[in-house]
Amino acid sequence: MAQIAHDPELFYVASPQAPASRRPPASQIGAVGWMRENLFSSPGNTALTIITALVIGWALVNTISWALRDAEWTVITANLRLLMVGQYEPTQLWRVNLVALVTLFLCGASVVLAAGAGRGVLIALAAAVFALLIIPFSAAGIPPPPIRVLVTPTNAANPLLFIGDAGQVVTIAVEALDDNAQVGDVQNYVGFLENTAGLENSRTLWNDLRAQVTAGTLDLSQYALTLEINVINASGDVLATVNSTPDAHDAMATVMLPASGWYAVMIDRADGATAGNAFVRLDGVTTFTTDAASTSARLARYGEPPLLACPDPATDCLRFVAERDLRFEGSRSLGAYLTTQLVPFVQAVVLPVIAGIAVIVAGGALGAWARRSPQVQSPVQRGLLIAWVVMLFASWFVLRGVEGSTLLTPVPTSVWGGLLLTLILTVVAILASFPLGVLLALGRTSSLPILSAVCTAFIEVIRGVPFITILFFAKLIVPFFISASADVDQVIRMMIGLSIFTAAYLAEVVRGGLQIVPKGQIEASKALGLNGFQQTTQIVLPQALRAVIPAIMNQFVALFKDTSLVAVVGLFELLGIIDFIVNGQQQFRGLAREAYLFVGSIYFVISYAMSAASQWVERTGVGSARR
Amino acid sequence: MANSSDLTFVTRADLTARRPPPRLSPLAALIRDGGVKRLTGVVYFIALLIFWDPLLAALGITLPVELDGILFTVAICAPLIAVTLLDGLRTQARTGTPFYRDVTFLRNAGEIVLLFLIVQAGVTLFGNLQTNLARSGLVIDFGVIGRTFGVEITEGPDPSLPLEFLNNVPVIGAALAEQPVLRPDTVLRALMTGFANTLSVSSLSLIATTLLGLLIGVGLLSRNWLVRTVANVYTEIFRNTPLLVQLFFLYGGVIKALPPRPREAVEIIPGAMYVSGRGFYYPALVSAEHSTIVTVALLIGVVLALLLWRWRISVHERTGQAAKVWQYILSAVAGCGLVGLLIASAQGGFPYTLALPAVGNFNFSGGASLSAEYLTLFLGLTLYTAAFIADIVRAGIQSVHKGQIEAARALGLNNGQTLNKVVLPQALRLAVPPLTNQYLNLVKNSSLGIAIGFTDLYNVGTIAYNQTGQSVAMFAIMAIIYLTVSLTISFVMNLFNSTLALKTR
């Protein structure tokens, strides 16, 4: 032993100096190593990486620049209520909120009770809340983009009405168009769009003007406008005056508003000197929204708008600085995107989202407490189950209303729409199709030939025809099975169609599960003396269903996506309401892309969450007999 | 000692005798045969359905509706009741168990009760349907297919295809041969145009989506992180969004956002391929009169290729030589095609020309085109189904055990050979049934063309229903056609599947 220990040829003896770093070479570890391994491991791989990066990069850059600079996301912010609940009676939305909050609470409690709260989920929720609260501050220092109105020789310079608060600083300026070079792209020009057929469309006028100047038929240097612009308050007192004369084309004035209320900008052209075009620019004025809730709040706070020598306000001789009448021209900066698109959207959703998250966390807290103390676990579980059943029945009456009640006034299902209708269709179809599918599967695999033949024929016919054929059948023909007056609710017809369709597909899935149960189980149950019913319900079905939980959840995800097809049949759920929003409202025409992207992302988020949940169930074995 | 006639003992002689089972007379065998029994039952059911009302009318009996229904149900169940009773009584005579305690009798009785309930439910529902429809003034009339169809269909198959030979097909031959045109005068011809449109977009989509799905599926397994991530993101996005949202986005946000005028159309290949808001324009292949020579030559080439294929397989199995099947097939087809081309060119110049689409003021002249709706449906179906097929391909390839590939390497097979002979056969075995499912889904999803205005079968059927009010008849016709297509695809794919199955004893 001692001999071997001292033999220098057999053992490595370290040199007295410390060796160079024992770490692996830098090109093999860390980011560089990872890139060499995954992206550049061979010439072919390198070429593939470069080509893919170029293509994807080009697509991403184009998409993001479109989303930030050209897309009008105001169509989403302005129509959030329609997208979420359709045309549900606006004064009765508290019922929808109540049902949603109770559902979220029960969801949080059930999930956490069954599976524990993951730290990642809590962190994600906290990050979401933080982001929602911070984003509105990101635009705090950025002034809103200016508002411009085009004054031409032909259009009547109608008064502009806006709302201001005390202490607000408003700047009015005249930008004379006296040089042909001024018809280039105007940065962040926001013009007024007509909201009825009465007033000229500033943007169209501006584009016509540019076309004329470019074609050479109009020369802007022949400028001879004299404008007198007065800022008045609701009682007619003049607060500031801007005079633009042919000698002094550009003029401006700044005014600090003394009190909260309506203000008007009166534009007068001096007689005779009417040739020429100019912009009247307003800075520091914020626009207001015109949906029902905001209007009532605005009327309560600021009162009615002044009449201002307009004999009949209904004939549109007044222009309002309203959000829905604004459209952008030119390239939009990031600041303008934040102030006009992102921040209003976040402000619109922050309260509901935070309330929802708070309720989920409260439910989760209840679930966590019950999970930790074993003696309350069982009663809480039973309580939650009863709560779910009660909630499902009660929510139908809460949402639908009861005839003759003053608290729960009836709201017909024909006005239900948006995400509310999608989720209701999904939930009802899931609950109805599951027992039906199991029964069909048992019928198909039964040993009675007639029952088996009938069930097989039913399943194969339903699976062999397209889904909208089933919906069409449900909408038009099923009512005739019941009564001639066909007064069955449209929504109920769709629920029937969805349930039948999903039940047929579920039957196939459950049939696969039934085939997995070993024959020995059935023989053992016969040996124990169980009759057919007990055998099925206590031995076969539990094993069969647990084996195919992932496939069943997959089918439910497909069902959620397939509810979009009722849009073809005429219901206004999440997808169907977009047609109403984009084509039915004049100011949102041509904004289909934004609307479909938003709705697509809602579907994506919910479907992805459901798929992830099903994969998690499959992976962790929650719900199986032995964990 | 007991009388030997009272007791039955089985002796070793009986066991070793290996007597064949007693042969039944042909009549008894026919009666016992399960298939014959079922067929008789079905024939009886259908006969009773058809002749019930005429029978009652001939006998001069009129009944109230409910009694009619119940009597009909009893008539249907009567033979079954008789047979079950007879069987039960016979068992009772043989074994002494009363028939109402015999398990077989009870099961059959339960089945009869179920049949009674099902038939009664069907009769009630159908009767309700009839009375309600009559009350609303509608009558189920399958003759709707002969009625006038007053709407012009926006697209259809090429009316210049020679189809006169179809006149020989009974019943629908005349309608088929007179080309499904764009202004069909009967519902039947309109349905055929719609069906042709459905088949056209479905078949093109099937091919494209299989190729794209394969590509992305292989990308999902790539060593390259960027490619893998892109494939993953693509699959997740297109699987988790509904197809209808994708179709609407493609139609409203992409294709219809392109400029509709030809001068502003997007040039994919300058001078030859354009895409505008009105569709996709590409060069058309114009075949001259004598191009039939080339067609005939190609057919001969295909037949030759089939023969060569069988010959090479047999050579390979006999002698072990490399089969080189693809080389022989391709050279046969290409050679015959070339010969045909040469002969045709010698006769009258090159038989094929390309007709390029020419930019006009309002439209493209010449060339072939796909409408915007066709293009949208094709793209939407392809992209959506490719995401699912990619996942199936990935699952199929991952299901092959790693040991298989290691063994192939140990045997000295290179990449291509491993793929062809080891990985793909096993991967396909797993992948073909879900692939069949996706193909069926694609064909059924083509009915969503109605949402974007594509005149497929479902759209045409809806128009016909709206015009004639015959919802039940149109639904039944469309259901039958879609079922037939689904069954055909299932059948073909099952044939393919059975060729892949492990050949075991």
mmCIF file with all atom_site columns, C-alpha atoms in Angstrom, chain B residues 12 42 64 183 191 314 318 436:
data_model
loop_
_atom_site.group_PDB
_atom_site.id
_atom_site.type_symbol
_atom_site.label_atom_id
_atom_site.label_alt_id
_atom_site.label_comp_id
_atom_site.label_asym_id
_atom_site.label_entity_id
_atom_site.label_seq_id
_atom_site.pdbx_PDB_ins_code
_atom_site.Cartn_x
_atom_site.Cartn_y
_atom_site.Cartn_z
_atom_site.occupancy
_atom_site.B_iso_or_equiv
_atom_site.pdbx_formal_charge
_atom_site.auth_seq_id
_atom_site.auth_comp_id
_atom_site.auth_asym_id
_atom_site.auth_atom_id
_atom_site.pdbx_PDB_model_num
ATOM 1 C CA . ARG B 1 12  ? -64.466  -41.502 -21.180 1.00 0.00 ? 12  ARG B CA 1
ATOM 2 C CA . VAL B 1 42  ? -85.020  -5.198  -40.307 1.00 0.00 ? 42  VAL B CA 1
ATOM 3 C CA . PRO B 1 64  ? -107.477 7.902   -33.625 1.00 0.00 ? 64  PRO B CA 1
ATOM 4 C CA . ARG B 1 183 ? -77.804  29.203  -62.479 1.00 0.00 ? 183 ARG B CA 1
ATOM 5 C CA . LEU B 1 191 ? -77.105  20.587  -54.473 1.00 0.00 ? 191 LEU B CA 1
ATOM 6 C CA . SER B 1 314 ? -41.678  -10.171 -55.960 1.00 0.00 ? 314 SER B CA 1
ATOM 7 C CA . ARG B 1 318 ? -37.382  -13.866 -53.978 1.00 0.00 ? 318 ARG B CA 1
ATOM 8 C CA . THR B 1 436 ? -58.805  9.642   -39.964 1.00 0.00 ? 436 THR B CA 1
#
